[in-house]
Amino acid sequence: MTTTKVYPFETVEEQRARIEYEDALISAYVPESDTMTREEALALANERDLQAAMALRDDVITLENLQIAISRSRT
């Protein structure tokens, strides 16, 4: 996982920040990243991050619905 995309419109600081963010994302979501390319690991990390966000959204909706039901049952 040594190659990194370079975007010509990025400043050096922006590029470092993006790479740091991508590395953190890969580290958090793809423990098996040493067996794949950086691009593959990043794609998988993004997919897993999206799945986690969707699960969290579902949990929030469930909690909100539960709060509404409790509120209605008290009135």
mmCIF file of N, CA and C in Angstrom:
data_model
loop_
_atom_site.group_PDB
_atom_site.id
_atom_site.type_symbol
_atom_site.label_atom_id
_atom_site.label_comp_id
_atom_site.label_asym_id
_atom_site.label_seq_id
_atom_site.Cartn_x
_atom_site.Cartn_y
_atom_site.Cartn_z
ATOM 1 N N MET A 1 0.834 -1.194 0.000
ATOM 2 C CA MET A 1 0.000 0.000 0.000
ATOM 3 C C MET A 1 0.876 1.253 0.000
ATOM 4 N N THR A 2 1.600 1.455 -1.054
ATOM 5 C CA THR A 2 2.481 2.611 -1.057
ATOM 6 C C THR A 2 2.057 3.686 -2.034
ATOM 7 N N THR A 3 1.317 3.330 -3.061
ATOM 8 C CA THR A 3 0.943 4.342 -4.039
ATOM 9 C C THR A 3 -0.276 5.124 -3.576
ATOM 10 N N THR A 4 -0.251 6.399 -3.882
ATOM 11 C CA THR A 4 -1.333 7.294 -3.499
ATOM 12 C C THR A 4 -1.681 8.159 -4.693
ATOM 13 N N LYS A 5 -2.961 8.381 -4.903
ATOM 14 C CA LYS A 5 -3.381 9.265 -5.987
ATOM 15 C C LYS A 5 -2.908 10.679 -5.710
ATOM 16 N N VAL A 6 -2.563 11.365 -6.771
ATOM 17 C CA VAL A 6 -2.156 12.765 -6.660
ATOM 18 C C VAL A 6 -3.164 13.590 -7.446
ATOM 19 N N TYR A 7 -3.705 14.603 -6.798
ATOM 20 C CA TYR A 7 -4.652 15.498 -7.445
ATOM 21 C C TYR A 7 -3.947 16.830 -7.675
ATOM 22 N N PRO A 8 -3.877 17.292 -8.926
ATOM 23 C CA PRO A 8 -3.112 18.508 -9.231
ATOM 24 C C PRO A 8 -3.652 19.774 -8.572
ATOM 25 N N PHE A 9 -4.904 19.778 -8.184
ATOM 26 C CA PHE A 9 -5.502 20.966 -7.577
ATOM 27 C C PHE A 9 -5.255 21.041 -6.079
ATOM 28 N N GLU A 10 -4.676 20.008 -5.486
ATOM 29 C CA GLU A 10 -4.434 19.989 -4.046
ATOM 30 C C GLU A 10 -3.128 20.692 -3.690
ATOM 31 N N THR A 11 -3.168 21.389 -2.586
ATOM 32 C CA THR A 11 -1.918 21.909 -2.036
ATOM 33 C C THR A 11 -1.225 20.751 -1.320
ATOM 34 N N VAL A 12 0.025 20.928 -0.991
ATOM 35 C CA VAL A 12 0.767 19.895 -0.271
ATOM 36 C C VAL A 12 0.094 19.609 1.064
ATOM 37 N N GLU A 13 -0.350 20.653 1.736
ATOM 38 C CA GLU A 13 -1.026 20.493 3.027
ATOM 39 C C GLU A 13 -2.330 19.714 2.871
ATOM 40 N N GLU A 14 -3.093 20.026 1.837
ATOM 41 C CA GLU A 14 -4.350 19.309 1.588
ATOM 42 C C GLU A 14 -4.081 17.843 1.256
ATOM 43 N N GLN A 15 -3.032 17.609 0.475
ATOM 44 C CA GLN A 15 -2.685 16.238 0.123
ATOM 45 C C GLN A 15 -2.293 15.441 1.367
ATOM 46 N N ARG A 16 -1.490 16.031 2.226
ATOM 47 C CA ARG A 16 -1.097 15.347 3.466
ATOM 48 C C ARG A 16 -2.316 15.040 4.330
ATOM 49 N N ALA A 17 -3.230 15.995 4.431
ATOM 50 C CA ALA A 17 -4.439 15.796 5.236
ATOM 51 C C ALA A 17 -5.303 14.687 4.645
ATOM 52 N N ARG A 18 -5.440 14.666 3.324
ATOM 53 C CA ARG A 18 -6.243 13.625 2.666
ATOM 54 C C ARG A 18 -5.622 12.251 2.883
ATOM 55 N N ILE A 19 -4.324 12.162 2.719
ATOM 56 C CA ILE A 19 -3.637 10.883 2.903
ATOM 57 C C ILE A 19 -3.757 10.415 4.352
ATOM 58 N N GLU A 20 -3.619 11.335 5.284
ATOM 59 C CA GLU A 20 -3.765 10.996 6.701
ATOM 60 C C GLU A 20 -5.177 10.481 6.983
ATOM 61 N N TYR A 21 -6.180 11.151 6.410
ATOM 62 C CA TYR A 21 -7.570 10.717 6.587
ATOM 63 C C TYR A 21 -7.786 9.337 5.969
ATOM 64 N N GLU A 22 -7.289 9.141 4.747
ATOM 65 C CA GLU A 22 -7.443 7.848 4.087
ATOM 66 C C GLU A 22 -6.768 6.735 4.891
ATOM 67 N N ASP A 23 -5.578 7.004 5.397
ATOM 68 C CA ASP A 23 -4.869 6.011 6.212
ATOM 69 C C ASP A 23 -5.662 5.653 7.465
ATOM 70 N N ALA A 24 -6.251 6.658 8.103
ATOM 71 C CA ALA A 24 -7.052 6.410 9.305
ATOM 72 C C ALA A 24 -8.290 5.582 8.966
ATOM 73 N N LEU A 25 -8.925 5.900 7.853
ATOM 74 C CA LEU A 25 -10.110 5.159 7.416
ATOM 75 C C LEU A 25 -9.758 3.701 7.144
ATOM 76 N N ILE A 26 -8.669 3.492 6.429
ATOM 77 C CA ILE A 26 -8.217 2.129 6.130
ATOM 78 C C ILE A 26 -7.874 1.391 7.423
ATOM 79 N N SER A 27 -7.178 2.057 8.302
ATOM 80 C CA SER A 27 -6.784 1.439 9.570
ATOM 81 C C SER A 27 -8.000 1.033 10.399
ATOM 82 N N ALA A 28 -9.022 1.854 10.385
ATOM 83 C CA ALA A 28 -10.219 1.593 11.188
ATOM 84 C C ALA A 28 -11.089 0.483 10.609
ATOM 85 N N TYR A 29 -11.189 0.415 9.297
ATOM 86 C CA TYR A 29 -12.168 -0.478 8.688
ATOM 87 C C TYR A 29 -11.601 -1.671 7.925
ATOM 88 N N VAL A 30 -10.303 -1.685 7.655
ATOM 89 C CA VAL A 30 -9.749 -2.757 6.823
ATOM 90 C C VAL A 30 -8.484 -3.333 7.467
ATOM 91 N N PRO A 31 -8.651 -4.165 8.495
ATOM 92 C CA PRO A 31 -7.472 -4.736 9.144
ATOM 93 C C PRO A 31 -6.661 -5.640 8.209
ATOM 94 N N GLU A 32 -7.304 -6.153 7.171
ATOM 95 C CA GLU A 32 -6.622 -7.027 6.217
ATOM 96 C C GLU A 32 -6.004 -6.249 5.051
ATOM 97 N N SER A 33 -5.811 -4.954 5.215
ATOM 98 C CA SER A 33 -5.348 -4.091 4.126
ATOM 99 C C SER A 33 -3.969 -4.459 3.590
ATOM 100 N N ASP A 34 -3.173 -5.172 4.369
ATOM 101 C CA ASP A 34 -1.838 -5.536 3.890
ATOM 102 C C ASP A 34 -1.881 -6.579 2.783
ATOM 103 N N THR A 35 -3.052 -7.137 2.518
ATOM 104 C CA THR A 35 -3.189 -8.145 1.466
ATOM 105 C C THR A 35 -3.782 -7.570 0.183
ATOM 106 N N MET A 36 -3.902 -6.242 0.099
ATOM 107 C CA MET A 36 -4.511 -5.623 -1.079
ATOM 108 C C MET A 36 -3.818 -4.309 -1.402
ATOM 109 N N THR A 37 -4.164 -3.760 -2.562
ATOM 110 C CA THR A 37 -3.593 -2.465 -2.930
ATOM 111 C C THR A 37 -4.247 -1.369 -2.099
ATOM 112 N N ARG A 38 -3.611 -0.215 -2.087
ATOM 113 C CA ARG A 38 -4.164 0.926 -1.349
ATOM 114 C C ARG A 38 -5.533 1.306 -1.904
ATOM 115 N N GLU A 39 -5.668 1.310 -3.225
ATOM 116 C CA GLU A 39 -6.956 1.657 -3.842
ATOM 117 C C GLU A 39 -8.051 0.680 -3.423
ATOM 118 N N GLU A 40 -7.732 -0.614 -3.418
ATOM 119 C CA GLU A 40 -8.711 -1.617 -2.994
ATOM 120 C C GLU A 40 -9.077 -1.427 -1.525
ATOM 121 N N ALA A 41 -8.065 -1.200 -0.699
ATOM 122 C CA ALA A 41 -8.309 -1.009 0.734
ATOM 123 C C ALA A 41 -9.144 0.239 0.983
ATOM 124 N N LEU A 42 -8.855 1.310 0.256
ATOM 125 C CA LEU A 42 -9.611 2.547 0.430
ATOM 126 C C LEU A 42 -11.055 2.375 -0.029
ATOM 127 N N ALA A 43 -11.258 1.688 -1.139
ATOM 128 C CA ALA A 43 -12.624 1.436 -1.617
ATOM 129 C C ALA A 43 -13.405 0.613 -0.594
ATOM 130 N N LEU A 44 -12.769 -0.409 -0.038
ATOM 131 C CA LEU A 44 -13.419 -1.243 0.969
ATOM 132 C C LEU A 44 -13.678 -0.452 2.247
ATOM 133 N N ALA A 45 -12.728 0.381 2.640
ATOM 134 C CA ALA A 45 -12.905 1.217 3.837
ATOM 135 C C ALA A 45 -14.072 2.173 3.654
ATOM 136 N N ASN A 46 -14.171 2.781 2.484
ATOM 137 C CA ASN A 46 -15.288 3.692 2.215
ATOM 138 C C ASN A 46 -16.620 2.953 2.250
ATOM 139 N N GLU A 47 -16.641 1.750 1.694
ATOM 140 C CA GLU A 47 -17.870 0.949 1.700
ATOM 141 C C GLU A 47 -18.272 0.586 3.132
ATOM 142 N N ARG A 48 -17.308 0.161 3.925
ATOM 143 C CA ARG A 48 -17.603 -0.214 5.314
ATOM 144 C C ARG A 48 -17.991 1.004 6.152
ATOM 145 N N ASP A 49 -17.378 2.144 5.862
ATOM 146 C CA ASP A 49 -17.731 3.375 6.569
ATOM 147 C C ASP A 49 -19.169 3.768 6.250
ATOM 148 N N LEU A 50 -19.553 3.640 4.991
ATOM 149 C CA LEU A 50 -20.930 3.939 4.587
ATOM 150 C C LEU A 50 -21.913 2.983 5.264
ATOM 151 N N GLN A 51 -21.565 1.704 5.326
ATOM 152 C CA GLN A 51 -22.429 0.733 5.999
ATOM 153 C C GLN A 51 -22.587 1.076 7.477
ATOM 154 N N ALA A 52 -21.496 1.480 8.109
ATOM 155 C CA ALA A 52 -21.560 1.858 9.529
ATOM 156 C C ALA A 52 -22.429 3.095 9.717
ATOM 157 N N ALA A 53 -22.308 4.048 8.802
ATOM 158 C CA ALA A 53 -23.121 5.266 8.888
ATOM 159 C C ALA A 53 -24.600 4.940 8.698
ATOM 160 N N MET A 54 -24.899 4.045 7.770
ATOM 161 C CA MET A 54 -26.294 3.664 7.542
ATOM 162 C C MET A 54 -26.857 2.923 8.751
ATOM 163 N N ALA A 55 -26.052 2.073 9.376
ATOM 164 C CA ALA A 55 -26.501 1.362 10.577
ATOM 165 C C ALA A 55 -26.754 2.346 11.711
ATOM 166 N N LEU A 56 -25.884 3.332 11.844
ATOM 167 C CA LEU A 56 -26.070 4.355 12.871
ATOM 168 C C LEU A 56 -27.336 5.157 12.603
ATOM 169 N N ARG A 57 -27.571 5.488 11.343
ATOM 170 C CA ARG A 57 -28.787 6.213 10.967
ATOM 171 C C ARG A 57 -30.023 5.402 11.341
ATOM 172 N N ASP A 58 -29.990 4.100 11.045
ATOM 173 C CA ASP A 58 -31.111 3.229 11.410
ATOM 174 C C ASP A 58 -31.321 3.208 12.919
ATOM 175 N N ASP A 59 -30.226 3.164 13.670
ATOM 176 C CA ASP A 59 -30.330 3.182 15.136
ATOM 177 C C ASP A 59 -30.950 4.485 15.632
ATOM 178 N N VAL A 60 -30.562 5.595 15.019
ATOM 179 C CA VAL A 60 -31.109 6.901 15.417
ATOM 180 C C VAL A 60 -32.599 6.959 15.110
ATOM 181 N N ILE A 61 -32.981 6.485 13.932
ATOM 182 C CA ILE A 61 -34.402 6.477 13.567
ATOM 183 C C ILE A 61 -35.186 5.600 14.535
ATOM 184 N N THR A 62 -34.643 4.437 14.874
ATOM 185 C CA THR A 62 -35.306 3.542 15.824
ATOM 186 C C THR A 62 -35.451 4.215 17.182
ATOM 187 N N LEU A 63 -34.404 4.866 17.634
ATOM 188 C CA LEU A 63 -34.447 5.561 18.923
ATOM 189 C C LEU A 63 -35.472 6.689 18.899
ATOM 190 N N GLU A 64 -35.507 7.458 17.805
ATOM 191 C CA GLU A 64 -36.486 8.542 17.696
ATOM 192 C C GLU A 64 -37.905 7.986 17.711
ATOM 193 N N ASN A 65 -38.129 6.893 17.000
ATOM 194 C CA ASN A 65 -39.459 6.279 16.985
ATOM 195 C C ASN A 65 -39.838 5.762 18.365
ATOM 196 N N LEU A 66 -38.873 5.205 19.074
ATOM 197 C CA LEU A 66 -39.117 4.732 20.434
ATOM 198 C C LEU A 66 -39.466 5.894 21.355
ATOM 199 N N GLN A 67 -38.750 7.001 21.218
ATOM 200 C CA GLN A 67 -39.038 8.182 22.032
ATOM 201 C C GLN A 67 -40.427 8.726 21.734
ATOM 202 N N ILE A 68 -40.822 8.724 20.474
ATOM 203 C CA ILE A 68 -42.164 9.179 20.094
ATOM 204 C C ILE A 68 -43.216 8.262 20.709
ATOM 205 N N ALA A 69 -42.984 6.961 20.632
ATOM 206 C CA ALA A 69 -43.945 6.005 21.189
ATOM 207 C C ALA A 69 -44.072 6.172 22.696
ATOM 208 N N ILE A 70 -42.964 6.369 23.383
ATOM 209 C CA ILE A 70 -43.001 6.573 24.836
ATOM 210 C C ILE A 70 -43.740 7.855 25.163
ATOM 211 N N SER A 71 -43.462 8.899 24.411
ATOM 212 C CA SER A 71 -44.113 10.186 24.636
ATOM 213 C C SER A 71 -45.624 10.068 24.444
ATOM 214 N N ARG A 72 -46.038 9.364 23.416
ATOM 215 C CA ARG A 72 -47.471 9.189 23.148
ATOM 216 C C ARG A 72 -48.140 8.335 24.218
ATOM 217 N N SER A 73 -47.411 7.358 24.736
ATOM 218 C CA SER A 73 -48.011 6.477 25.744
ATOM 219 C C SER A 73 -48.202 7.190 27.077
ATOM 220 N N ARG A 74 -47.472 8.264 27.293
ATOM 221 C CA ARG A 74 -47.581 9.012 28.548
ATOM 222 C C ARG A 74 -48.698 10.039 28.509
ATOM 223 N N THR A 75 -49.206 10.334 27.340
ATOM 224 C CA THR A 75 -50.259 11.358 27.246
ATOM 225 C C THR A 75 -51.631 10.754 27.231
#
